[in-house]
Coordinates of C-alpha atoms in Angstrom, one line a residue:
Chain Q
X1 CA -46.9 26.6 -10.7
X2 CA -43.4 26.0 -9.3
X3 CA -41.8 25.5 -12.7
X4 CA -39.2 27.6 -14.5
X5 CA -40.5 31.0 -15.4
X6 CA -39.3 33.1 -18.3
X7 CA -40.3 36.5 -19.4
X8 CA -41.1 38.0 -21.7
X9 CA -42.4 35.1 -23.8
X10 CA -42.0 37.2 -27.0
X11 CA -39.7 40.1 -27.5
X12 CA -39.3 42.2 -30.6
X13 CA -36.3 44.5 -31.0
X14 CA -34.9 46.6 -33.8
X15 CA -31.3 46.2 -34.8
X16 CA -29.0 48.0 -32.4
X17 CA -31.3 47.8 -29.4
X18 CA -30.8 45.8 -26.2
X19 CA -32.6 42.7 -25.3
X20 CA -33.0 41.5 -21.7
X21 CA -34.4 38.1 -21.0
X22 CA -35.3 37.0 -17.5
X23 CA -35.4 33.5 -15.9
X24 CA -36.7 32.5 -12.5
X25 CA -35.6 29.0 -11.7
X26 CA -37.6 26.4 -9.9
X27 CA -37.7 27.4 -6.2
X28 CA -34.7 26.0 -4.4
X29 CA -32.7 25.4 -7.6
X30 CA -29.4 27.3 -7.6
X31 CA -28.1 26.2 -11.0
X32 CA -29.2 27.9 -14.2
X33 CA -28.3 27.0 -17.8
X34 CA -29.2 29.1 -20.8
X35 CA -29.6 27.6 -24.3
X36 CA -30.4 29.0 -27.7
X37 CA -32.4 27.4 -30.4
X38 CA -32.0 28.7 -33.9
X39 CA -34.7 27.9 -36.5
X40 CA -34.7 24.2 -37.6
X41 CA -31.9 23.4 -35.1
X42 CA -31.5 21.8 -31.7
X43 CA -30.8 23.7 -28.5
X44 CA -27.2 24.9 -28.0
X45 CA -25.7 25.6 -24.7
X46 CA -24.7 29.2 -23.9
X47 CA -23.9 29.6 -20.3
X48 CA -24.1 28.0 -16.9
X49 CA -24.4 30.0 -13.7
X50 CA -24.7 29.5 -10.0
X51 CA -25.9 32.2 -7.6
X52 CA -23.6 35.2 -8.2
X53 CA -21.2 33.2 -10.3
X54 CA -20.6 32.4 -14.0
X55 CA -19.3 28.9 -14.0
X56 CA -19.1 28.2 -17.8
X57 CA -19.7 30.6 -20.6
X58 CA -18.0 28.6 -23.3
X59 CA -21.1 28.7 -25.5
X60 CA -21.6 32.5 -25.3
X61 CA -20.6 34.7 -28.2
X62 CA -17.6 36.7 -27.2
X63 CA -19.2 40.1 -27.8
X64 CA -22.6 41.7 -27.0
X65 CA -23.8 38.8 -24.8
X66 CA -23.7 38.7 -21.0
X67 CA -25.4 36.8 -18.2
X68 CA -25.9 37.1 -14.5
X69 CA -27.6 35.3 -11.7
X70 CA -27.7 37.7 -8.7
X71 CA -28.1 36.7 -5.1
X72 CA -31.7 38.0 -5.2
X73 CA -33.9 38.0 -8.3
X74 CA -34.0 36.2 -11.6
X75 CA -31.1 35.3 -13.9
X76 CA -30.7 37.8 -16.8
X77 CA -29.4 37.1 -20.3
X78 CA -28.5 40.4 -21.9
X79 CA -27.9 41.0 -25.6
X80 CA -26.5 44.4 -26.6
X81 CA -26.8 45.9 -30.1
X82 CA -29.0 43.1 -31.4
X83 CA -28.6 41.9 -35.0
X84 CA -30.9 39.8 -37.1
X85 CA -28.9 36.7 -36.5
X86 CA -29.8 36.9 -32.8
X87 CA -33.4 36.0 -33.6
X88 CA -34.0 32.7 -31.9
X89 CA -35.8 31.0 -29.0
X90 CA -33.8 31.4 -25.8
X91 CA -34.5 28.7 -23.1
X92 CA -33.5 28.8 -19.5
X93 CA -33.2 25.5 -17.5
X94 CA -32.6 25.0 -13.8
X95 CA -31.3 22.1 -11.8
X96 CA -31.1 21.4 -8.0
X97 CA -27.6 20.2 -8.6
X98 CA -24.8 21.1 -11.0
X99 CA -22.9 18.5 -12.8
X100 CA -24.7 15.3 -11.8
X101 CA -27.1 12.7 -13.1
X102 CA -30.1 15.0 -12.9
X103 CA -32.4 16.3 -15.6
X104 CA -32.7 20.0 -16.2
X105 CA -36.1 21.6 -16.0
X106 CA -36.8 24.0 -18.9
X107 CA -38.8 27.2 -19.0
X108 CA -41.2 28.0 -21.9
X109 CA -38.6 30.1 -23.6
X110 CA -38.4 33.7 -24.9
X111 CA -38.8 34.1 -28.6
X112 CA -36.6 37.1 -29.7
X113 CA -37.3 38.6 -33.1
X114 CA -34.9 41.3 -34.4
X115 CA -36.3 43.5 -37.1
Chain B
X1 CA -19.0 19.5 -35.0
X2 CA -22.3 17.7 -34.3
X3 CA -21.6 15.5 -31.2
X4 CA -25.2 14.3 -31.0
X5 CA -27.1 13.4 -34.1
X6 CA -30.7 12.5 -34.8
X7 CA -30.6 11.4 -38.4
X8 CA -34.3 11.2 -39.0
X9 CA -35.9 14.6 -39.2
X10 CA -39.4 13.0 -39.0
X11 CA -41.3 9.9 -38.2
X12 CA -44.9 9.0 -38.8
X13 CA -46.6 6.1 -36.9
X14 CA -50.1 4.7 -36.6
X15 CA -51.8 5.0 -33.2
X16 CA -51.1 1.8 -31.1
X17 CA -47.9 0.9 -32.9
X18 CA -44.4 1.3 -31.7
X19 CA -42.4 4.5 -32.3
X20 CA -38.6 4.1 -32.4
X21 CA -36.5 7.3 -32.3
X22 CA -32.8 7.0 -32.8
X23 CA -29.8 9.0 -31.7
X24 CA -26.0 8.6 -32.3
X25 CA -23.2 10.4 -30.4
X26 CA -19.5 10.7 -31.0
X27 CA -18.1 12.0 -27.7
X28 CA -17.0 9.0 -25.6
X29 CA -17.0 11.2 -22.4
X30 CA -20.8 11.4 -22.5
X31 CA -22.1 9.2 -19.6
X32 CA -25.7 10.5 -19.1
X33 CA -28.4 10.6 -21.8
X34 CA -31.8 12.2 -21.8
X35 CA -34.8 12.4 -24.0
X36 CA -37.0 15.5 -24.0
X37 CA -40.3 16.1 -25.7
X38 CA -41.2 19.5 -27.1
X39 CA -44.5 21.0 -28.3
X40 CA -44.5 24.2 -30.4
X41 CA -44.0 27.4 -28.4
X42 CA -43.2 25.5 -25.2
X43 CA -40.0 24.5 -23.5
X44 CA -38.6 20.9 -23.6
X45 CA -40.2 18.5 -21.1
X46 CA -38.0 15.8 -19.6
X47 CA -39.2 12.2 -20.6
X48 CA -36.6 9.7 -19.5
X49 CA -32.9 9.3 -18.9
X50 CA -30.2 6.7 -18.7
X51 CA -26.7 6.6 -17.3
X52 CA -23.9 4.8 -19.1
X53 CA -23.8 2.0 -16.5
X54 CA -27.1 0.7 -17.8
X55 CA -28.3 -0.4 -21.1
X56 CA -32.0 -0.1 -20.6
X57 CA -34.4 2.1 -18.6
X58 CA -38.1 1.8 -18.7
X59 CA -40.9 4.2 -17.5
X60 CA -44.4 3.3 -18.5
X61 CA -44.8 3.4 -22.3
X62 CA -41.2 4.8 -22.7
X63 CA -38.1 2.7 -22.8
X64 CA -34.6 4.0 -23.6
X65 CA -31.9 1.6 -24.8
X66 CA -28.2 2.4 -24.8
X67 CA -25.5 0.7 -26.9
X68 CA -22.2 2.1 -25.7
X69 CA -20.1 0.2 -28.1
X70 CA -22.0 1.6 -31.0
X71 CA -22.5 5.0 -29.4
X72 CA -26.2 4.7 -30.1
X73 CA -29.4 5.1 -28.1
X74 CA -33.0 4.8 -29.0
X75 CA -36.4 5.7 -27.5
X76 CA -39.2 3.3 -27.8
X77 CA -42.8 4.4 -27.3
X78 CA -45.3 1.6 -27.0
X79 CA -48.2 2.0 -27.7
X80 CA -48.0 5.3 -29.5
X81 CA -50.8 7.8 -28.9
X82 CA -51.8 10.9 -30.9
X83 CA -50.8 13.0 -27.9
X84 CA -47.2 11.8 -28.3
X85 CA -47.0 13.9 -31.5
X86 CA -44.2 16.4 -30.8
X87 CA -40.5 17.0 -31.5
X88 CA -38.2 14.7 -29.6
X89 CA -34.7 15.7 -28.6
X90 CA -31.9 13.4 -27.6
X91 CA -29.4 15.1 -25.2
X92 CA -26.2 14.0 -23.6
X93 CA -23.9 15.3 -20.9
X94 CA -20.7 14.3 -19.1
X95 CA -22.7 13.9 -15.9
X96 CA -20.3 13.3 -13.1
X97 CA -17.4 12.8 -15.4
X98 CA -16.6 16.4 -14.6
X99 CA -13.8 18.1 -16.3
X100 CA -15.0 21.3 -17.7
X101 CA -18.4 20.2 -19.0
X102 CA -20.3 21.3 -15.9
X103 CA -23.3 19.2 -16.7
X104 CA -24.3 21.2 -19.8
X105 CA -26.5 19.3 -22.3
X106 CA -25.6 18.7 -25.9
X107 CA -28.7 18.3 -28.0
X108 CA -29.5 16.5 -31.3
X109 CA -31.4 18.3 -34.0
X110 CA -34.7 16.7 -33.0
X111 CA -37.1 14.3 -34.7
X112 CA -40.7 15.3 -35.4
X113 CA -43.0 12.4 -34.4
X114 CA -46.5 12.3 -35.8
X115 CA -48.9 9.7 -34.5
X116 CA -52.0 9.2 -36.7
X117 CA -55.3 8.1 -35.2

């Protein structure tokens, strides 16, 4: 399966803990997008990264959230000091190109529950 | 500020009939539109797309129509099958229009399609 991989699929954290979500893009894709889906809503853009660079983080909350896409290894979305409002499904998508007429390929998502 | 809207939360259709899902947008900078299908506990799966230079794109049972003047697009599924039952999301991006959008997708809220046997 050469698709986008995300792990863990489910993550439970208590308030104040840290959550780390991983995304391995389709092999050969160097563009990664993170989206968040709150209950009963559509997906909302959070951040766009290329290898080793954050290109657009306009959708990221200003505090507690960070993302990286190192030269080697998966992209990581990190949420520090989680709160109940962070409970959502987090989806990663990859694309062979950045801004272009190309679809993004989505992973299965990580469902974060904050107790 | 909902730039992409799917005003029908749900749609129920009989197997074999046509399903029509609608989507409206407000941002005139959008020039690339996509439909994704999503099953519970899975990620969205790409279905079909259309760029703003076209008004129709067809792929098998799926056809997307774009009316730029009305800022409206629709997805037609003919004939509908029970396996089409899922949530359908309309999404838009500025494609190559550039600026600072960087190809990020703006999604509608989704429409739950149920196809009855």
